[in-house]
Coordinates of C-alpha atoms in Angstrom, one line a residue:
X1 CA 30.9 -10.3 -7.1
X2 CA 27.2 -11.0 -7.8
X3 CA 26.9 -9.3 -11.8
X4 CA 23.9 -7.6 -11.2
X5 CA 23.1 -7.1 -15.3
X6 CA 23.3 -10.9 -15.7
X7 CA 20.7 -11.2 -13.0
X8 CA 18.7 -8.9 -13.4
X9 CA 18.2 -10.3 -17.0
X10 CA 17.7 -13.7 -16.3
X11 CA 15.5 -13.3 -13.5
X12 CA 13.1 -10.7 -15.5
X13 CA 13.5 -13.3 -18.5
X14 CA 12.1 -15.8 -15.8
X15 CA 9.3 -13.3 -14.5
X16 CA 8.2 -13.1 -18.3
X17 CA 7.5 -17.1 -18.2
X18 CA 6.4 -17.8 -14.8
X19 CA 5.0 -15.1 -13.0
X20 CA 2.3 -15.9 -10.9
X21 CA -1.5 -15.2 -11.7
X22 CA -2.5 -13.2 -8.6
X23 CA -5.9 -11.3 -8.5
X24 CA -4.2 -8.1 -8.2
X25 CA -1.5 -8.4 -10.5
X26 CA -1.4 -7.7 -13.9
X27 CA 0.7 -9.7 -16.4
X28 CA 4.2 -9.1 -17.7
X29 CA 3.5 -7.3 -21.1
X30 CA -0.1 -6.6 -20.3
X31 CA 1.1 -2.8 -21.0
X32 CA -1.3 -1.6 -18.4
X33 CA -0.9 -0.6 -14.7
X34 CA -2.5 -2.5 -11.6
X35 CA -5.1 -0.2 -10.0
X36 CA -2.6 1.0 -7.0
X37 CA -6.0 0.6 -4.4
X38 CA -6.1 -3.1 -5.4
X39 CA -2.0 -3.0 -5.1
X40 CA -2.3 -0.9 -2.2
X41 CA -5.0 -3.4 -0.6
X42 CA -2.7 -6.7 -1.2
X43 CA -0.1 -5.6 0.3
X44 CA -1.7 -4.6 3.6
X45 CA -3.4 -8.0 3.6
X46 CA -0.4 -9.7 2.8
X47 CA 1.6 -8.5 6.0
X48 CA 2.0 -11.4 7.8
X49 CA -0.4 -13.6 6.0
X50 CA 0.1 -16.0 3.1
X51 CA -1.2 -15.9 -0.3
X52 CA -3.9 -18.7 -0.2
X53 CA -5.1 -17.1 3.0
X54 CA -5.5 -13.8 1.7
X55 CA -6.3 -14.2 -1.7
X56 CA -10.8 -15.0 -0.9
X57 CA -10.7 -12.2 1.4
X58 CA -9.1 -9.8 -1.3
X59 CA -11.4 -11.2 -3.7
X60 CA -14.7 -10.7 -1.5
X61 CA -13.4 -6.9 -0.4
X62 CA -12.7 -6.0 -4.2
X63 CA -16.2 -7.4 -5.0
X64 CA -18.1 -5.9 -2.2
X65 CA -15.9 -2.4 -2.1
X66 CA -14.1 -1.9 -5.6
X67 CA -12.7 1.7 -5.2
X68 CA -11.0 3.2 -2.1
X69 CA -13.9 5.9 -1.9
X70 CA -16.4 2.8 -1.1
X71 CA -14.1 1.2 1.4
X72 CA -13.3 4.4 3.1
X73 CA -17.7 4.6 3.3
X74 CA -17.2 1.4 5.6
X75 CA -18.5 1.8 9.2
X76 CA -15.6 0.9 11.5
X77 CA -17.9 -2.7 12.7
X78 CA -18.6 -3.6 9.2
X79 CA -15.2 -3.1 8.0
X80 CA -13.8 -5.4 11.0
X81 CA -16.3 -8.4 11.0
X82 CA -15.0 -8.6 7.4
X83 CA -11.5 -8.2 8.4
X84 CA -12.0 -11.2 11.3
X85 CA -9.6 -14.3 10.3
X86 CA -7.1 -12.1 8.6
X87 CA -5.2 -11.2 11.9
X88 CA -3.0 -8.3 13.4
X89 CA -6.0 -6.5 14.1
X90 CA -4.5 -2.9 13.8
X91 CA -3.7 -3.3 9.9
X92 CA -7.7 -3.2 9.5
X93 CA -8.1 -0.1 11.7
X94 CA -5.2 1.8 9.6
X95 CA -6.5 0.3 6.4
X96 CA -9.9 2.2 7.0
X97 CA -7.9 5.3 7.8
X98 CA -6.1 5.3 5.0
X99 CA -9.0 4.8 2.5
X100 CA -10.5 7.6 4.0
X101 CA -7.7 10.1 3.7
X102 CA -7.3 8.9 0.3
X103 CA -10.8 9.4 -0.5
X104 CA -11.1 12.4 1.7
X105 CA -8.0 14.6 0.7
X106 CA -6.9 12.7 -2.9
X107 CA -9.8 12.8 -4.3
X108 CA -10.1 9.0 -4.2
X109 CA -6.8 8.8 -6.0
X110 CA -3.5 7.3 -4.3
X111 CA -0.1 9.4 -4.1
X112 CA 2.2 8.3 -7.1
X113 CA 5.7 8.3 -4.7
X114 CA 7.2 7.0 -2.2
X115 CA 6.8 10.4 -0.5
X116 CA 3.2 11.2 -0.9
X117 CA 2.4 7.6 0.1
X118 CA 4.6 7.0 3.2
X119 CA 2.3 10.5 4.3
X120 CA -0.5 8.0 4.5
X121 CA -1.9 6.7 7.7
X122 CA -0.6 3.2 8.2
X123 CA 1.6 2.8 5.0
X124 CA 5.2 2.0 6.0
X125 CA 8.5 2.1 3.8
X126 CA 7.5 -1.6 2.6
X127 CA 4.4 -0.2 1.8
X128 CA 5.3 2.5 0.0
X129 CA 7.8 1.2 -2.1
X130 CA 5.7 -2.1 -3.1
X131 CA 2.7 0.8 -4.3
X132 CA 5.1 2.8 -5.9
X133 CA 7.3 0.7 -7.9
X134 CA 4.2 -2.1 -8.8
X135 CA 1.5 0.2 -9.5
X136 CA 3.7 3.5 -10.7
X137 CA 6.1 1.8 -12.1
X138 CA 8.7 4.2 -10.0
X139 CA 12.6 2.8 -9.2
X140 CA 11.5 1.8 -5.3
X141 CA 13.7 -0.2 -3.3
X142 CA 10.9 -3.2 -2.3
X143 CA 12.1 -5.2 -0.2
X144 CA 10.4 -7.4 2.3
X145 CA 11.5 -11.1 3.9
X146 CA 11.8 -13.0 0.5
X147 CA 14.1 -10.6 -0.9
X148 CA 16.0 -10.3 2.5
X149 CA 16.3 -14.0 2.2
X150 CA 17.4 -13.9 -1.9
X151 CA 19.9 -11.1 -0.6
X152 CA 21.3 -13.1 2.0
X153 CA 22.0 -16.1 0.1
X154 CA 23.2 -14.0 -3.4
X155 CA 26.1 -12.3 -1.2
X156 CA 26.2 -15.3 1.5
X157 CA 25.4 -12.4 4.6
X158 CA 27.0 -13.4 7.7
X159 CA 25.6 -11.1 9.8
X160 CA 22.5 -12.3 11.7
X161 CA 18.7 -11.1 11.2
X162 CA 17.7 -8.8 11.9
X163 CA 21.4 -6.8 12.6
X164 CA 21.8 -7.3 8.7
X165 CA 18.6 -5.5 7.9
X166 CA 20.5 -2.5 6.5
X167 CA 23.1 -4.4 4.8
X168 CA 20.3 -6.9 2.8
X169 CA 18.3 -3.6 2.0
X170 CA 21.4 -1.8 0.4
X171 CA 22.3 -4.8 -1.6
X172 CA 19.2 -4.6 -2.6
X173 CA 18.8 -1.3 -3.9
X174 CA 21.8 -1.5 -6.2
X175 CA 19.7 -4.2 -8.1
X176 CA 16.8 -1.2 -8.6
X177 CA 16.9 0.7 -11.8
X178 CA 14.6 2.9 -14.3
X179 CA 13.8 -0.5 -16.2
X180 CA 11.1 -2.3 -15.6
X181 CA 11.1 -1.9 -11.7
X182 CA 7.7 -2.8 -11.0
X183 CA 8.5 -6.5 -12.9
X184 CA 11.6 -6.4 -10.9
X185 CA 10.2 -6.2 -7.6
X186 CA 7.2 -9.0 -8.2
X187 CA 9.7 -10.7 -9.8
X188 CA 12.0 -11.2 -7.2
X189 CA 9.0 -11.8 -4.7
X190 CA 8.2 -14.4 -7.0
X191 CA 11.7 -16.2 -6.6
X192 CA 11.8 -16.0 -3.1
X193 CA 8.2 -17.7 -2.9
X194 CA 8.8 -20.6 -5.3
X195 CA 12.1 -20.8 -5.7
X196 CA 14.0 -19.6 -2.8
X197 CA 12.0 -20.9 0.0
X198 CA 13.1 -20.5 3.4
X199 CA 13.4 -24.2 4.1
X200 CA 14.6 -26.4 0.7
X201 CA 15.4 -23.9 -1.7
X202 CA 15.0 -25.4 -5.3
X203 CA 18.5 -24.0 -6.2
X204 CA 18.3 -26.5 -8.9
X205 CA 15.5 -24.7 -10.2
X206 CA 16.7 -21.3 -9.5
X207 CA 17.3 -19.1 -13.1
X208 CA 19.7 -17.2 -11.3
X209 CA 21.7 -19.5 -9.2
X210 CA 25.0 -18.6 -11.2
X211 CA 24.7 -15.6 -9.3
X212 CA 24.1 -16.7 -5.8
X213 CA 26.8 -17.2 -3.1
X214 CA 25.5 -19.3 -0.8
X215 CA 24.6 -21.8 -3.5
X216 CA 28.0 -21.9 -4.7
X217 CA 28.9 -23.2 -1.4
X218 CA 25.8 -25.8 -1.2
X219 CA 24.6 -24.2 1.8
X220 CA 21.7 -21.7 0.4
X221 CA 19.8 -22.9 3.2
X222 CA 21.6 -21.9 6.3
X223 CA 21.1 -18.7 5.1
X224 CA 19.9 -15.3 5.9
X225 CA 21.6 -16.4 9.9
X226 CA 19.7 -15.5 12.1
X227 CA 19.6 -15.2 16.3
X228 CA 17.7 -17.2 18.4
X229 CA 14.7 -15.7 19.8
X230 CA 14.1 -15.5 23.4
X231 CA 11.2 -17.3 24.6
X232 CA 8.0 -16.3 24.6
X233 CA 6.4 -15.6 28.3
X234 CA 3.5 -17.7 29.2
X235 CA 0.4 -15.4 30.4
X236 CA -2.0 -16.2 32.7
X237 CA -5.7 -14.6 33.4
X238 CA -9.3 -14.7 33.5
X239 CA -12.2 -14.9 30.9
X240 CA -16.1 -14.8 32.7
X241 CA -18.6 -15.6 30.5
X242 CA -21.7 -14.1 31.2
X243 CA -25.5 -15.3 30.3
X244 CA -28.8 -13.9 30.6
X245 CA -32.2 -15.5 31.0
X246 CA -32.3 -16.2 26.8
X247 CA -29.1 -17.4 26.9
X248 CA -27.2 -14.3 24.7
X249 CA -23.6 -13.7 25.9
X250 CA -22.6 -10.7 27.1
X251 CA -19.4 -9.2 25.3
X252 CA -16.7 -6.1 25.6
X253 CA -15.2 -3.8 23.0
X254 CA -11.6 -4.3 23.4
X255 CA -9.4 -1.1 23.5
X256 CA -7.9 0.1 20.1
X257 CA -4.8 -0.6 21.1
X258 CA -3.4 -4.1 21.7
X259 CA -4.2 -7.8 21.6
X260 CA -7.0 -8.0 19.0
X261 CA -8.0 -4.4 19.3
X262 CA -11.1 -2.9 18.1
X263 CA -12.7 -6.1 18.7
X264 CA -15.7 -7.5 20.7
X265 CA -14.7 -10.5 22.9
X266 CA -15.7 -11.9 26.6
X267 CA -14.7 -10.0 29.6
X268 CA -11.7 -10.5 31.0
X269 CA -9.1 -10.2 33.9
X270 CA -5.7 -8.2 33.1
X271 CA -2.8 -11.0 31.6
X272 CA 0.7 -11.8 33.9
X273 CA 2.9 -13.6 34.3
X274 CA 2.4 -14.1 37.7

């Protein structure tokens, strides 16, 4: 049996001496609350996109747009030509929406629960629960693919991903409590970034390894399983490029919906297989 006191001690005792300096984080300690927009805006930038990567374009949206009122002022062109390198296209568009129901119908001030914020356009239960608990310092159940992993490997999770999605996220939750759950959420994103990696975990480094299942058994990494995913299909179509006389290029908005959406890109053909 995992002792969730223990570990929850040591890992927040860890947090306290090696948290990581991130532009939108505040400090263990610091007695002050991250602005939830700058919270808010991290973790849609961070869906599916590292750290390094994100971090200049947080930095230059924070700098260009530092409340959610001047972001949701954005035209929907501007706010995507910034957006371009980030990827999955639709996270920009719902971005933009939610800034401007925030500044709209909030009075440029987020929801302070789960609840309110999950009624926001674009913000999912990860969402949510990251906003609430890091910025509002509310008991939310965070829990994303680095504390899936940490899960799987504290209660060695046979179950494949993502079957054990429900199992990892109510293991989870019984590690959430009234104390300090903002530091206990970063915290464990923390350990699964730099310490339980998905490939060589530093178990040796790990300040709660007593706790951890898989460990005990010297195969941290095997874990969380997971099934093999089917191949991708191969797609096949046409792209015209089109000149005039002065040599500009002539270019399409894509629909809003799909494969880079929103965005201006050469004609083409529909994609099959065929």
């Amino acid at each position: 049996m995992t002792p969730v006191p223990e570990i929850r001690a040591a890992l927040l005792a860890w947090y306290d001496r090696q948290a990581r300096t991130l532009p939108w984080r505040m400090p263990p300690g610091a007695g002050t609350r991250p602005d939830p927009y700058r919270v808010w805006l991290s973790e849609v930038m961070l869906q599916q996109t590292t750290v390094p990567h994100a971090t200049p374009y947080f930095l230059e949206f924070t700098a260009r747009w530092p409340t959610v009122s001047d972001l949701a002022a954005v035209p929907d062109a501007e706010l995507m030509a910034a957006w371009a390198g980030l990827g999955y296209y639709a996270r920009a568009r719902n971005l933009l929406a939610c800034a401007r129901v925030v500044a709209a119908g909030h009075g440029g001030v987020f929801p302070d629960t789960e609840a309110g914020l999950r009624a926001l356009p674009g913000v999912g239960p990860y969402t949510a629960a990251a906003v609430a608990a890091i910025a509002f310092d509310r008991p939310a159940n965070v829990v994303d693919g680095n504390v899936e992993r940490v899960m799987a490997r504290w209660f060695a999770v046979e179950t494949p991903l993502p079957a054990a999605k429900p199992e990892l996220t109510a293991l989870a939750a019984g590690f959430v409590t009234d104390d300090r759950p903002g530091d206990w959420a970063q915290a464990l994103m923390d350990l699964g970034a730099t310490i339980c990696r998905p490939k060589s975990p530093a178990c040796e480094a790990c300040p709660v390894s007593f706790g951890c299942a898989a460990g005990a058994g010297g195969d941290a990494a095997t874990y969380p399983c997971k099934v093999r995913k089917a191949d991708r299909p191969r797609r096949r179509g046409v792209v015209w490029v089109l000149r005039d006389a002065d040599g500009r290029v002539a270019l399409v908005r894509r629909p809003d919906r799909g494969l880079l959406g929103s965005m201006l890109g050469l004609p083409t053909s529909d994609w099959s297989e065929a």
